[in-house]
Amino acid sequence: MNTHAMDTVANVIPTLRYRDAPAAIDWLCRAFGFDRHLVVPGEDDSIAHAQLVFGKGMIMLGSARDDAFGRHLNPPHDLGGSGTQGACLIVADADAHYARAVAAGAQIVYDIKDEDYGGRSYSCLDPEGHLWSFGTYDPWA
């Protein structure tokens, strides 16, 4: 019996925190092609909660804050620049996506290349140090 699967669009949704969440939302949409699904403003120009979609995927994010949840989730720059996880997103055209991300100022950490296992991919950091990987390899295909 599979107790973890549900009939939903996506049942794994990464969650991130940003020091400047309003700027991060704008940048993620411009640089990577996310779309705003829901954005809930908080106090003092913060974001209480946001949901951004990318195809069938979603991320949730909010402003970094010192609360019960926030003490377990910090922006990489608050941890010396190193994150503990990254997100991999499937795109139709890795070269076009790469050009869009570079034009928006993404810091490329693994340049675009053809992978031995198939597909073409690259990895970059967003302005607050979160690691993102984009490629054409589809593990479901």
The first five atom37 places (N, CA, C, CB, O) and aatype in JSON, in Angstrom:
{
  "aatype": [12, 2, 16, 8, 0, 12, 3, 16, 19, 0, 2, 19, 9, 14, 16, 10, 1, 18, 1, 3, 0, 14, 0, 0, 9, 3, 17, 10, 4, 1, 0, 13, 7, 13, 3, 1, 8, 10, 19, 19, 14, 7, 6, 3, 3, 15, 9, 0, 8, 0, 5, 10, 19, 13, 7, 11, 7, 12, 9, 12, 10, 7, 15, 0, 1, 3, 3, 0, 13, 7, 1, 8, 10, 2, 14, 14, 8, 3, 10, 7, 7, 15, 7, 16, 5, 7, 0, 4, 10, 9, 19, 0, 3, 0, 3, 0, 8, 18, 0, 1, 0, 19, 0, 0, 7, 0, 5, 9, 19, 18, 3, 9, 11, 3, 6, 3, 18, 7, 7, 1, 15, 18, 15, 4, 10, 3, 14, 6, 7, 8, 10, 17, 15, 13, 7, 16, 18, 3, 14, 17, 0],
  "atom_mask": [
    [1, 1, 1, 1, 1],
    [1, 1, 1, 1, 1],
    [1, 1, 1, 1, 1],
    [1, 1, 1, 1, 1],
    [1, 1, 1, 1, 1],
    [1, 1, 1, 1, 1],
    [1, 1, 1, 1, 1],
    [1, 1, 1, 1, 1],
    [1, 1, 1, 1, 1],
    [1, 1, 1, 1, 1],
    [1, 1, 1, 1, 1],
    [1, 1, 1, 1, 1],
    [1, 1, 1, 1, 1],
    [1, 1, 1, 1, 1],
    [1, 1, 1, 1, 1],
    [1, 1, 1, 1, 1],
    [1, 1, 1, 1, 1],
    [1, 1, 1, 1, 1],
    [1, 1, 1, 1, 1],
    [1, 1, 1, 1, 1],
    [1, 1, 1, 1, 1],
    [1, 1, 1, 1, 1],
    [1, 1, 1, 1, 1],
    [1, 1, 1, 1, 1],
    [1, 1, 1, 1, 1],
    [1, 1, 1, 1, 1],
    [1, 1, 1, 1, 1],
    [1, 1, 1, 1, 1],
    [1, 1, 1, 1, 1],
    [1, 1, 1, 1, 1],
    [1, 1, 1, 1, 1],
    [1, 1, 1, 1, 1],
    [1, 1, 1, 0, 1],
    [1, 1, 1, 1, 1],
    [1, 1, 1, 1, 1],
    [1, 1, 1, 1, 1],
    [1, 1, 1, 1, 1],
    [1, 1, 1, 1, 1],
    [1, 1, 1, 1, 1],
    [1, 1, 1, 1, 1],
    [1, 1, 1, 1, 1],
    [1, 1, 1, 0, 1],
    [1, 1, 1, 1, 1],
    [1, 1, 1, 1, 1],
    [1, 1, 1, 1, 1],
    [1, 1, 1, 1, 1],
    [1, 1, 1, 1, 1],
    [1, 1, 1, 1, 1],
    [1, 1, 1, 1, 1],
    [1, 1, 1, 1, 1],
    [1, 1, 1, 1, 1],
    [1, 1, 1, 1, 1],
    [1, 1, 1, 1, 1],
    [1, 1, 1, 1, 1],
    [1, 1, 1, 0, 1],
    [1, 1, 1, 1, 1],
    [1, 1, 1, 0, 1],
    [1, 1, 1, 1, 1],
    [1, 1, 1, 1, 1],
    [1, 1, 1, 1, 1],
    [1, 1, 1, 1, 1],
    [1, 1, 1, 0, 1],
    [1, 1, 1, 1, 1],
    [1, 1, 1, 1, 1],
    [1, 1, 1, 1, 1],
    [1, 1, 1, 1, 1],
    [1, 1, 1, 1, 1],
    [1, 1, 1, 1, 1],
    [1, 1, 1, 1, 1],
    [1, 1, 1, 0, 1],
    [1, 1, 1, 1, 1],
    [1, 1, 1, 1, 1],
    [1, 1, 1, 1, 1],
    [1, 1, 1, 1, 1],
    [1, 1, 1, 1, 1],
    [1, 1, 1, 1, 1],
    [1, 1, 1, 1, 1],
    [1, 1, 1, 1, 1],
    [1, 1, 1, 1, 1],
    [1, 1, 1, 0, 1],
    [1, 1, 1, 0, 1],
    [1, 1, 1, 1, 1],
    [1, 1, 1, 0, 1],
    [1, 1, 1, 1, 1],
    [1, 1, 1, 1, 1],
    [1, 1, 1, 0, 1],
    [1, 1, 1, 1, 1],
    [1, 1, 1, 1, 1],
    [1, 1, 1, 1, 1],
    [1, 1, 1, 1, 1],
    [1, 1, 1, 1, 1],
    [1, 1, 1, 1, 1],
    [1, 1, 1, 1, 1],
    [1, 1, 1, 1, 1],
    [1, 1, 1, 1, 1],
    [1, 1, 1, 1, 1],
    [1, 1, 1, 1, 1],
    [1, 1, 1, 1, 1],
    [1, 1, 1, 1, 1],
    [1, 1, 1, 1, 1],
    [1, 1, 1, 1, 1],
    [1, 1, 1, 1, 1],
    [1, 1, 1, 1, 1],
    [1, 1, 1, 1, 1],
    [1, 1, 1, 0, 1],
    [1, 1, 1, 1, 1],
    [1, 1, 1, 1, 1],
    [1, 1, 1, 1, 1],
    [1, 1, 1, 1, 1],
    [1, 1, 1, 1, 1],
    [1, 1, 1, 1, 1],
    [1, 1, 1, 1, 1],
    [1, 1, 1, 1, 1],
    [1, 1, 1, 1, 1],
    [1, 1, 1, 1, 1],
    [1, 1, 1, 1, 1],
    [1, 1, 1, 1, 1],
    [1, 1, 1, 0, 1],
    [1, 1, 1, 0, 1],
    [1, 1, 1, 1, 1],
    [1, 1, 1, 1, 1],
    [1, 1, 1, 1, 1],
    [1, 1, 1, 1, 1],
    [1, 1, 1, 1, 1],
    [1, 1, 1, 1, 1],
    [1, 1, 1, 1, 1],
    [1, 1, 1, 1, 1],
    [1, 1, 1, 1, 1],
    [1, 1, 1, 0, 1],
    [1, 1, 1, 1, 1],
    [1, 1, 1, 1, 1],
    [1, 1, 1, 1, 1],
    [1, 1, 1, 1, 1],
    [1, 1, 1, 1, 1],
    [1, 1, 1, 0, 1],
    [1, 1, 1, 1, 1],
    [1, 1, 1, 1, 1],
    [1, 1, 1, 1, 1],
    [1, 1, 1, 1, 1],
    [1, 1, 1, 1, 1],
    [1, 1, 1, 1, 1]
  ],
  "atom_positions": [
    [[0.85, -1.18, 0.0], [0.0, 0.0, 0.0], [0.89, 1.24, 0.0], [-0.96, 0.0, 1.23], [1.82, 1.34, 0.8]],
    [[0.6, 2.18, -0.89], [1.35, 3.43, -1.01], [0.64, 4.5, -0.19], [1.5, 3.86, -2.51], [-0.38, 5.04, -0.63]],
    [[1.16, 4.8, 0.99], [0.49, 5.74, 1.88], [0.93, 7.18, 1.68], [0.72, 5.35, 3.3], [0.35, 8.09, 2.27]],
    [[1.96, 7.41, 0.86], [2.46, 8.77, 0.71], [2.0, 9.47, -0.56], [3.94, 8.75, 0.74], [2.16, 10.69, -0.66]],
    [[1.45, 8.78, -1.5], [1.03, 9.4, -2.76], [-0.4, 9.91, -2.66], [1.17, 8.42, -3.92], [-1.27, 9.28, -2.06]],
    [[-0.61, 11.07, -3.26], [-1.94, 11.65, -3.35], [-2.16, 12.03, -4.8], [-2.11, 12.89, -2.4], [-1.21, 12.23, -5.55]],
    [[-3.4, 12.12, -5.2], [-3.73, 12.56, -6.55], [-3.73, 14.09, -6.56], [-5.12, 11.98, -7.01], [-4.77, 14.72, -6.42]],
    [[-2.54, 14.67, -6.74], [-2.38, 16.11, -6.76], [-1.37, 16.46, -7.84], [-1.91, 16.64, -5.37], [-0.73, 15.57, -8.39]],
    [[-1.23, 17.72, -8.16], [-0.32, 18.15, -9.21], [1.12, 17.79, -8.84], [-0.44, 19.66, -9.46], [1.84, 17.2, -9.65]],
    [[1.53, 18.13, -7.64], [2.87, 17.8, -7.15], [2.79, 17.57, -5.65], [3.89, 18.95, -7.48], [2.15, 18.34, -4.93]],
    [[3.42, 16.51, -5.17], [3.34, 16.26, -3.73], [4.67, 16.45, -3.02], [2.83, 14.87, -3.49], [4.81, 16.05, -1.86]],
    [[5.65, 17.06, -3.68], [6.89, 17.5, -3.04], [7.04, 18.97, -3.39], [8.15, 16.64, -3.5], [7.14, 19.32, -4.57]],
    [[7.05, 19.83, -2.37], [7.13, 21.27, -2.59], [8.25, 21.83, -1.72], [5.76, 21.97, -2.28], [8.08, 21.96, -0.5]],
    [[9.4, 22.16, -2.32], [10.49, 22.75, -1.53], [10.08, 24.08, -0.9], [11.73, 22.95, -2.41], [9.27, 24.83, -1.46]],
    [[10.65, 24.36, 0.26], [10.39, 25.59, 0.99], [11.71, 26.31, 1.23], [9.65, 25.31, 2.33], [12.69, 25.69, 1.63]],
    [[11.72, 27.61, 0.98], [12.94, 28.4, 1.13], [12.64, 29.68, 1.91], [13.53, 28.75, -0.26], [11.5, 30.14, 1.96]],
    [[13.66, 30.23, 2.52], [13.56, 31.52, 3.19], [14.57, 32.47, 2.57], [13.8, 31.38, 4.73], [15.68, 32.08, 2.2]],
    [[14.17, 33.74, 2.46], [15.0, 34.79, 1.89], [15.03, 36.0, 2.81], [14.49, 35.19, 0.49], [14.03, 36.33, 3.44]],
    [[16.19, 36.67, 2.87], [16.29, 37.92, 3.63], [15.4, 38.99, 2.99], [17.75, 38.41, 3.69], [14.71, 39.73, 3.69]],
    [[15.43, 39.07, 1.66], [14.6, 40.03, 0.94], [13.67, 39.23, 0.02], [15.48, 41.05, 0.11], [13.91, 39.1, -1.18]],
    [[12.61, 38.71, 0.62], [11.7, 37.84, -0.13], [10.97, 38.56, -1.26], [10.67, 37.25, 0.82], [10.8, 37.96, -2.32]],
    [[10.54, 39.82, -1.11], [9.9, 40.48, -2.26], [10.84, 40.57, -3.47], [9.44, 41.9, -1.86], [10.42, 40.32, -4.6]],
    [[12.1, 40.9, -3.23], [13.07, 40.96, -4.33], [13.33, 39.57, -4.9], [14.4, 41.59, -3.86], [13.48, 39.41, -6.11]],
    [[13.37, 38.55, -4.04], [13.61, 37.18, -4.49], [12.47, 36.72, -5.4], [13.75, 36.23, -3.29], [12.72, 36.08, -6.42]],
    [[11.24, 37.03, -5.04], [10.09, 36.64, -5.87], [10.21, 37.27, -7.25], [8.76, 37.06, -5.19], [10.05, 36.59, -8.26]],
    [[10.49, 38.56, -7.29], [10.65, 39.24, -8.58], [11.77, 38.59, -9.39], [10.95, 40.74, -8.38], [11.61, 38.35, -10.59]],
    [[12.9, 38.31, -8.75], [14.05, 37.75, -9.44], [13.77, 36.33, -9.94], [15.27, 37.75, -8.53], [14.09, 36.01, -11.08]],
    [[13.2, 35.49, -9.11], [12.9, 34.11, -9.51], [11.94, 34.07, -10.7], [12.29, 33.33, -8.32], [12.07, 33.21, -11.58]],
    [[11.0, 34.99, -10.74], [10.07, 35.05, -11.88], [10.8, 35.53, -13.13], [8.88, 35.98, -11.56], [10.62, 34.97, -14.21]],
    [[11.61, 36.56, -13.0], [12.33, 37.12, -14.15], [13.43, 36.19, -14.65], [12.93, 38.46, -13.79], [13.54, 35.96, -15.85]],
    [[14.23, 35.65, -13.74], [15.41, 34.87, -14.12], [15.08, 33.43, -14.5], [16.4, 34.86, -12.98], [15.66, 32.9, -15.45]],
    [[14.17, 32.81, -13.79], [13.92, 31.38, -13.97], [12.57, 31.06, -14.61], [14.01, 30.69, -12.66], [12.37, 29.94, -15.08]],
    [[11.66, 32.01, -14.64], [10.36, 31.76, -15.26], [9.29, 31.26, -14.32], [0.0, 0.0, 0.0], [8.29, 30.71, -14.77]],
    [[9.48, 31.43, -13.0], [8.41, 31.1, -12.07], [7.25, 32.06, -12.27], [8.92, 31.15, -10.6], [7.43, 33.17, -12.76]],
    [[6.05, 31.64, -11.88], [4.86, 32.49, -11.88], [4.32, 32.55, -10.47], [3.78, 31.96, -12.87], [4.35, 31.57, -9.73]],
    [[3.82, 33.73, -10.11], [3.21, 33.9, -8.78], [1.88, 33.14, -8.74], [2.99, 35.41, -8.46], [1.02, 33.34, -9.6]],
    [[1.73, 32.29, -7.75], [0.48, 31.58, -7.52], [-0.26, 32.24, -6.37], [0.73, 30.07, -7.22], [-1.47, 32.46, -6.43]],
    [[0.48, 32.56, -5.3], [-0.07, 33.22, -4.12], [1.07, 33.95, -3.43], [-0.76, 32.19, -3.16], [2.14, 33.38, -3.21]],
    [[0.84, 35.2, -3.08], [1.83, 35.97, -2.32], [1.08, 36.67, -1.18], [2.59, 37.01, -3.24], [0.18, 37.48, -1.43]],
    [[1.46, 36.35, 0.06], [0.82, 36.93, 1.24], [1.83, 37.87, 1.9], [0.34, 35.82, 2.23], [2.81, 37.42, 2.49]],
    [[1.58, 39.19, 1.81], [2.51, 40.14, 2.44], [2.51, 40.0, 3.95], [2.16, 41.57, 2.05], [1.5, 39.63, 4.56]],
    [[3.65, 40.29, 4.55], [3.78, 40.32, 6.0], [4.03, 41.76, 6.45], [0.0, 0.0, 0.0], [3.8, 42.7, 5.7]],
    [[4.48, 41.9, 7.67], [4.77, 43.23, 8.21], [6.1, 43.75, 7.68], [4.8, 43.18, 9.76], [6.98, 42.96, 7.32]],
    [[6.25, 45.05, 7.62], [7.51, 45.71, 7.27], [8.09, 45.22, 5.95], [8.52, 45.49, 8.37], [9.27, 44.88, 5.88]],
    [[7.27, 45.18, 4.91], [7.7, 44.77, 3.57], [8.24, 43.34, 3.51], [8.77, 45.72, 3.08], [9.05, 43.02, 2.65]],
    [[7.8, 42.5, 4.41], [8.21, 41.09, 4.38], [7.14, 40.27, 3.64], [8.42, 40.54, 5.83], [6.08, 40.78, 3.28]],
    [[7.45, 39.01, 3.43], [6.5, 38.08, 2.84], [6.2, 37.01, 3.88], [7.06, 37.43, 1.5], [7.1, 36.28, 4.31]],
    [[4.94, 36.92, 4.28], [4.53, 35.9, 5.25], [4.58, 34.52, 4.61], [3.12, 36.2, 5.8], [5.01, 33.55, 5.23]],
    [[4.13, 34.44, 3.35], [4.08, 33.17, 2.64], [3.89, 33.46, 1.16], [2.94, 32.24, 3.19], [3.12, 34.34, 0.78]],
    [[4.59, 32.7, 0.33], [4.4, 32.83, -1.12], [4.48, 31.45, -1.75], [5.46, 33.78, -1.74], [5.18, 30.56, -1.27]],
    [[3.75, 31.29, -2.84], [3.77, 30.08, -3.63], [4.06, 30.48, -5.07], [2.42, 29.29, -3.51], [3.31, 31.26, -5.67]],
    [[5.15, 29.95, -5.62], [5.51, 30.21, -7.01], [5.46, 28.89, -7.76], [6.92, 30.86, -7.12], [5.89, 27.86, -7.24]],
    [[4.93, 28.92, -8.98], [4.81, 27.7, -9.77], [5.76, 27.73, -10.96], [3.38, 27.51, -10.24], [6.09, 28.78, -11.51]],
    [[6.17, 26.52, -11.34], [7.03, 26.3, -12.5], [6.53, 25.03, -13.16], [8.57, 26.19, -12.09], [6.83, 23.93, -12.7]],
    [[5.76, 25.17, -14.22], [5.14, 23.99, -14.83], [4.22, 23.34, -13.81], [0.0, 0.0, 0.0], [3.33, 23.98, -13.27]],
    [[4.45, 22.04, -13.56], [3.65, 21.31, -12.57], [4.24, 21.38, -11.17], [3.51, 19.86, -12.99], [3.68, 20.83, -10.22]],
    [[5.38, 22.07, -11.04], [6.04, 22.17, -9.74], [5.74, 23.47, -9.02], [0.0, 0.0, 0.0], [5.22, 24.41, -9.6]],
    [[6.07, 23.49, -7.76], [5.84, 24.67, -6.93], [6.95, 24.77, -5.89], [4.45, 24.61, -6.24], [7.49, 23.76, -5.45]],
    [[7.27, 25.99, -5.52], [8.08, 26.24, -4.33], [7.27, 27.14, -3.43], [9.47, 26.87, -4.69], [6.42, 27.91, -3.89]],
    [[7.53, 27.05, -2.14], [6.97, 27.98, -1.17], [8.13, 28.75, -0.58], [6.13, 27.23, -0.05], [9.21, 28.2, -0.39]],
    [[7.91, 30.01, -0.3], [8.98, 30.81, 0.29], [8.39, 31.89, 1.17], [9.87, 31.42, -0.79], [7.2, 32.2, 1.11]],
    [[9.26, 32.45, 1.97], [8.87, 33.55, 2.84], [10.1, 34.28, 3.31], [0.0, 0.0, 0.0], [11.23, 33.86, 3.04]],
    [[9.88, 35.35, 4.02], [10.98, 36.13, 4.58], [11.62, 35.37, 5.74], [10.5, 37.51, 5.04], [10.93, 34.74, 6.54]],
    [[12.95, 35.44, 5.81], [13.67, 34.83, 6.93], [13.22, 35.53, 8.21], [15.23, 34.93, 6.74], [13.14, 36.75, 8.27]],
    [[12.94, 34.73, 9.22], [12.53, 35.3, 10.51], [12.83, 34.32, 11.62], [11.01, 35.66, 10.49], [12.97, 33.11, 11.41]],
    [[12.94, 34.87, 12.79], [13.27, 34.06, 13.97], [11.96, 33.6, 14.62], [14.15, 34.86, 14.98], [11.46, 34.23, 15.55]],
    [[11.44, 32.49, 14.12], [10.26, 31.88, 14.71], [10.51, 30.37, 14.78], [8.96, 32.21, 13.89], [11.59, 29.91, 14.41]],
    [[9.56, 29.61, 15.24], [9.76, 28.16, 15.42], [10.19, 27.48, 14.13], [8.47, 27.51, 15.94], [11.09, 26.64, 14.15]],
    [[9.57, 27.82, 13.01], [9.93, 27.22, 11.72], [11.23, 27.82, 11.2], [8.8, 27.41, 10.69], [12.11, 27.11, 10.71]],
    [[11.34, 29.13, 11.29], [12.49, 29.85, 10.76], [13.81, 29.49, 11.4], [0.0, 0.0, 0.0], [14.86, 29.63, 10.76]],
    [[13.8, 29.02, 12.62], [15.05, 28.61, 13.27], [15.63, 27.35, 12.63], [14.81, 28.38, 14.75], [16.78, 27.0, 12.88]],
    [[14.84, 26.67, 11.81], [15.29, 25.46, 11.13], [15.55, 25.67, 9.65], [14.28, 24.36, 11.31], [15.99, 24.76, 8.95]],
    [[15.29, 26.88, 9.16], [15.4, 27.15, 7.73], [15.93, 28.57, 7.52], [14.03, 26.97, 7.02], [15.23, 29.54, 7.79]],
    [[17.16, 28.66, 7.05], [17.81, 29.96, 6.86], [18.32, 30.11, 5.44], [18.95, 30.12, 7.85], [18.61, 29.12, 4.77]],
    [[18.44, 31.36, 4.97], [19.07, 31.59, 3.67], [20.54, 31.15, 3.72], [18.95, 33.08, 3.25], [21.18, 31.32, 4.76]],
    [[21.08, 30.6, 2.63], [22.48, 30.15, 2.63], [23.47, 31.22, 3.07], [22.84, 29.67, 1.26], [24.46, 30.91, 3.74]],
    [[23.24, 32.49, 2.69], [24.19, 33.54, 3.09], [24.24, 33.72, 4.61], [23.8, 34.88, 2.43], [25.25, 34.19, 5.13]],
    [[23.18, 33.34, 5.32], [23.19, 33.41, 6.78], [23.94, 32.23, 7.39], [21.77, 33.45, 7.31], [24.2, 32.21, 8.59]],
    [[24.3, 31.25, 6.56], [25.0, 30.05, 7.03], [26.41, 29.97, 6.44], [24.21, 28.79, 6.66], [26.96, 28.88, 6.28]],
    [[26.99, 31.11, 6.13], [28.32, 31.13, 5.57], [28.36, 30.9, 4.07], [0.0, 0.0, 0.0], [29.43, 30.69, 3.51]],
    [[27.21, 30.94, 3.42], [27.15, 30.81, 1.97], [26.86, 29.42, 1.45], [0.0, 0.0, 0.0], [26.72, 29.24, 0.24]],
    [[26.75, 28.45, 2.32], [26.51, 27.09, 1.88], [25.1, 26.66, 2.25], [27.55, 26.13, 2.48], [24.67, 26.83, 3.39]],
    [[24.39, 26.1, 1.27], [23.06, 25.56, 1.54], [23.15, 24.09, 1.88], [0.0, 0.0, 0.0], [24.23, 23.5, 1.82]],
    [[22.04, 23.51, 2.24], [22.03, 22.09, 2.57], [21.28, 21.27, 1.54], [21.41, 21.88, 3.93], [21.25, 20.04, 1.62]],
    [[20.67, 21.94, 0.56], [19.97, 21.22, -0.49], [19.79, 22.14, -1.69], [18.6, 20.69, 0.01], [19.97, 23.35, -1.58]],
    [[19.42, 21.57, -2.82], [19.16, 22.33, -4.01], [17.97, 21.75, -4.73], [0.0, 0.0, 0.0], [17.52, 20.64, -4.43]],
    [[17.46, 22.5, -5.68], [16.31, 22.05, -6.46], [16.73, 21.78, -7.9], [15.16, 23.1, -6.41], [17.53, 22.53, -8.46]],
    [[16.19, 20.71, -8.48], [16.43, 20.38, -9.89], [15.11, 20.56, -10.63], [16.98, 18.9, -10.05], [14.09, 20.0, -10.24]],
    [[15.14, 21.34, -11.71], [13.95, 21.62, -12.49], [14.17, 21.2, -13.93], [13.58, 23.11, -12.41], [15.24, 21.42, -14.5]],
    [[13.16, 20.59, -14.52], [13.22, 20.12, -15.9], [12.71, 21.24, -16.81], [12.39, 18.81, -16.09], [11.63, 21.79, -16.59]],
    [[13.49, 21.55, -17.84], [13.11, 22.58, -18.8], [13.16, 22.0, -20.21], [14.04, 23.81, -18.69], [13.85, 21.01, -20.45]],
    [[12.43, 22.6, -21.12], [12.39, 22.13, -22.5], [13.66, 22.51, -23.26], [11.17, 22.68, -23.22], [14.12, 21.74, -24.11]],
    [[14.22, 23.69, -22.97], [15.37, 24.2, -23.69], [16.38, 24.74, -22.68], [14.95, 25.31, -24.72], [16.24, 25.87, -22.21]],
    [[17.37, 23.94, -22.34], [18.34, 24.33, -21.32], [19.16, 25.54, -21.75], [19.27, 23.16, -21.01], [19.48, 26.39, -20.92]],
    [[19.5, 25.65, -23.03], [20.31, 26.77, -23.49], [19.55, 28.09, -23.37], [20.73, 26.54, -24.94], [20.12, 29.09, -22.94]],
    [[18.29, 28.11, -23.75], [17.48, 29.32, -23.63], [17.3, 29.69, -22.16], [16.11, 29.13, -24.31], [17.37, 30.87, -21.8]],
    [[17.07, 28.69, -21.31], [16.9, 28.96, -19.88], [18.19, 29.5, -19.29], [16.46, 27.69, -19.14], [18.16, 30.44, -18.49]],
    [[19.31, 28.91, -19.67], [20.63, 29.36, -19.22], [20.84, 30.83, -19.6], [21.75, 28.47, -19.85], [21.27, 31.63, -18.76]],
    [[20.54, 31.19, -20.84], [20.71, 32.57, -21.29], [19.84, 33.52, -20.48], [20.38, 32.69, -22.79], [20.28, 34.62, -20.13]],
    [[18.63, 33.12, -20.17], [17.72, 33.95, -19.37], [18.28, 34.16, -17.96], [16.32, 33.31, -19.3], [18.27, 35.27, -17.45]],
    [[18.75, 33.08, -17.35], [19.3, 33.16, -16.0], [20.56, 34.02, -15.96], [19.6, 31.76, -15.45], [20.72, 34.85, -15.06]],
    [[21.45, 33.85, -16.93], [22.67, 34.64, -17.0], [22.33, 36.13, -17.18], [23.58, 34.15, -18.16], [22.93, 36.98, -16.53]],
    [[21.38, 36.43, -18.05], [20.98, 37.81, -18.28], [20.43, 38.46, -17.01], [19.93, 37.87, -19.39], [20.56, 39.68, -16.84]],
    [[19.83, 37.67, -16.13], [19.27, 38.19, -14.88], [20.31, 38.24, -13.76], [18.1, 37.34, -14.43], [20.02, 38.72, -12.66]],
    [[21.53, 37.76, -14.03], [22.59, 37.84, -13.05], [22.8, 36.61, -12.2], [0.0, 0.0, 0.0], [23.44, 36.69, -11.15]],
    [[22.27, 35.46, -12.61], [22.5, 34.23, -11.85], [23.99, 33.92, -11.83], [21.7, 33.03, -12.47], [24.69, 34.11, -12.82]],
    [[24.47, 33.45, -10.68], [25.88, 33.06, -10.55], [25.99, 31.6, -10.98], [26.4, 33.28, -9.08], [25.54, 30.7, -10.26]],
    [[26.58, 31.36, -12.13], [26.71, 30.0, -12.66], [27.8, 29.27, -11.88], [27.04, 30.02, -14.19], [28.92, 29.75, -11.77]],
    [[27.45, 28.1, -11.34], [28.43, 27.3, -10.6], [28.83, 26.04, -11.35], [27.87, 26.92, -9.24], [29.93, 25.52, -11.14]],
    [[27.98, 25.56, -12.23], [28.3, 24.46, -13.15], [27.78, 24.88, -14.51], [27.66, 23.08, -12.67], [26.58, 24.98, -14.73]],
    [[28.72, 25.11, -15.43], [28.36, 25.63, -16.73], [27.5, 24.63, -17.51], [29.61, 25.98, -17.53], [27.52, 23.43, -17.22]],
    [[26.77, 25.12, -18.47], [25.89, 24.27, -19.25], [26.7, 23.24, -20.04], [25.02, 25.12, -20.21], [27.74, 23.55, -20.62]],
    [[26.18, 22.01, -20.03], [26.89, 20.94, -20.74], [25.94, 19.78, -21.0], [28.12, 20.46, -19.93], [24.88, 19.67, -20.38]],
    [[26.35, 18.92, -21.93], [25.64, 17.67, -22.16], [26.06, 16.68, -21.07], [25.95, 17.09, -23.59], [27.25, 16.55, -20.78]],
    [[25.09, 16.01, -20.48], [25.36, 15.07, -19.39], [25.56, 13.66, -19.93], [24.21, 15.1, -18.38], [24.96, 13.28, -20.93]],
    [[26.42, 12.87, -19.26], [26.66, 11.49, -19.65], [25.38, 10.65, -19.57], [27.74, 10.87, -18.76], [25.2, 9.72, -20.36]],
    [[24.5, 10.96, -18.63], [23.27, 10.19, -18.43], [22.13, 10.68, -19.32], [22.84, 10.27, -16.97], [21.02, 10.14, -19.26]],
    [[22.39, 11.68, -20.15], [21.37, 12.23, -21.05], [20.97, 13.63, -20.63], [0.0, 0.0, 0.0], [21.09, 14.01, -19.47]],
    [[20.5, 14.38, -21.59], [20.05, 15.73, -21.32], [21.19, 16.73, -21.29], [0.0, 0.0, 0.0], [22.36, 16.38, -21.46]],
    [[20.83, 17.97, -21.09], [21.75, 19.08, -21.04], [21.37, 19.91, -19.82], [21.72, 19.94, -22.36], [20.18, 20.15, -19.6]],
    [[22.35, 20.35, -19.03], [22.0, 21.03, -17.79], [23.06, 22.03, -17.36], [21.77, 20.02, -16.7], [24.16, 22.09, -17.9]],
    [[22.67, 22.82, -16.34], [23.58, 23.76, -15.68], [23.06, 23.99, -14.27], [23.68, 25.12, -16.48], [21.91, 23.67, -13.95]],
    [[23.91, 24.54, -13.42], [23.52, 24.88, -12.05], [23.98, 26.29, -11.73], [24.11, 23.86, -11.03], [25.02, 26.75, -12.21]],
    [[23.2, 26.97, -10.9], [23.52, 28.35, -10.55], [23.01, 28.67, -9.14], [22.92, 29.33, -11.57], [22.25, 27.91, -8.54]],
    [[23.46, 29.82, -8.65], [22.99, 30.33, -7.38], [22.11, 31.54, -7.63], [24.16, 30.7, -6.45], [22.38, 32.34, -8.53]],
    [[21.05, 31.68, -6.84], [20.25, 32.89, -6.91], [20.94, 33.97, -6.06], [18.77, 32.63, -6.4], [21.96, 33.68, -5.44]],
    [[20.43, 35.19, -6.02], [21.12, 36.26, -5.3], [21.35, 36.02, -3.81], [20.36, 37.51, -5.46], [22.23, 36.65, -3.22]],
    [[20.59, 35.12, -3.2], [20.8, 34.84, -1.78], [21.49, 33.51, -1.54], [19.47, 34.86, -1.05], [21.57, 33.05, -0.4]],
    [[21.98, 32.87, -2.59], [22.82, 31.69, -2.45], [22.15, 30.34, -2.53], [0.0, 0.0, 0.0], [22.8, 29.32, -2.31]],
    [[20.86, 30.3, -2.84], [20.19, 29.0, -3.02], [20.66, 28.37, -4.33], [18.63, 29.15, -3.01], [20.78, 29.07, -5.34]],
    [[20.92, 27.06, -4.31], [21.4, 26.33, -5.48], [20.22, 25.82, -6.3], [22.3, 25.16, -5.05], [19.29, 25.21, -5.78]],
    [[20.29, 26.07, -7.61], [19.26, 25.65, -8.56], [19.94, 24.93, -9.71], [18.43, 26.86, -9.07], [20.98, 25.38, -10.2]],
    [[19.37, 23.82, -10.16], [19.86, 23.1, -11.33], [18.71, 22.99, -12.33], [20.42, 21.69, -10.95], [17.58, 22.68, -11.96]],
    [[19.03, 23.24, -13.59], [18.04, 23.19, -14.66], [18.57, 22.31, -15.77], [17.7, 24.6, -15.19], [19.74, 22.41, -16.13]],
    [[17.72, 21.47, -16.32], [18.18, 20.61, -17.41], [17.04, 19.95, -18.15], [0.0, 0.0, 0.0], [15.88, 20.02, -17.74]],
    [[17.4, 19.32, -19.24], [16.41, 18.67, -20.09], [16.2, 17.19, -19.76], [16.81, 18.8, -21.52], [15.26, 16.58, -20.25]],
    [[17.08, 16.62, -18.93], [16.92, 15.2, -18.57], [15.64, 15.02, -17.76], [18.15, 14.7, -17.77], [15.43, 15.7, -16.76]],
    [[14.8, 14.09, -18.2], [13.54, 13.8, -17.5], [13.62, 12.38, -16.94], [12.31, 13.95, -18.46], [13.53, 11.42, -17.7]],
    [[13.8, 12.23, -15.63], [13.92, 10.89, -15.05], [12.62, 10.09, -15.16], [14.33, 10.99, -13.6], [12.65, 8.87, -14.94]],
    [[11.51, 10.71, -15.47], [10.23, 10.01, -15.61], [10.03, 9.43, -17.0], [9.09, 10.94, -15.29], [9.2, 8.55, -17.2]],
    [[10.81, 9.93, -17.97], [10.63, 9.5, -19.37], [11.18, 8.12, -19.59], [11.29, 10.47, -20.34], [11.12, 7.59, -20.7]]
  ]
}
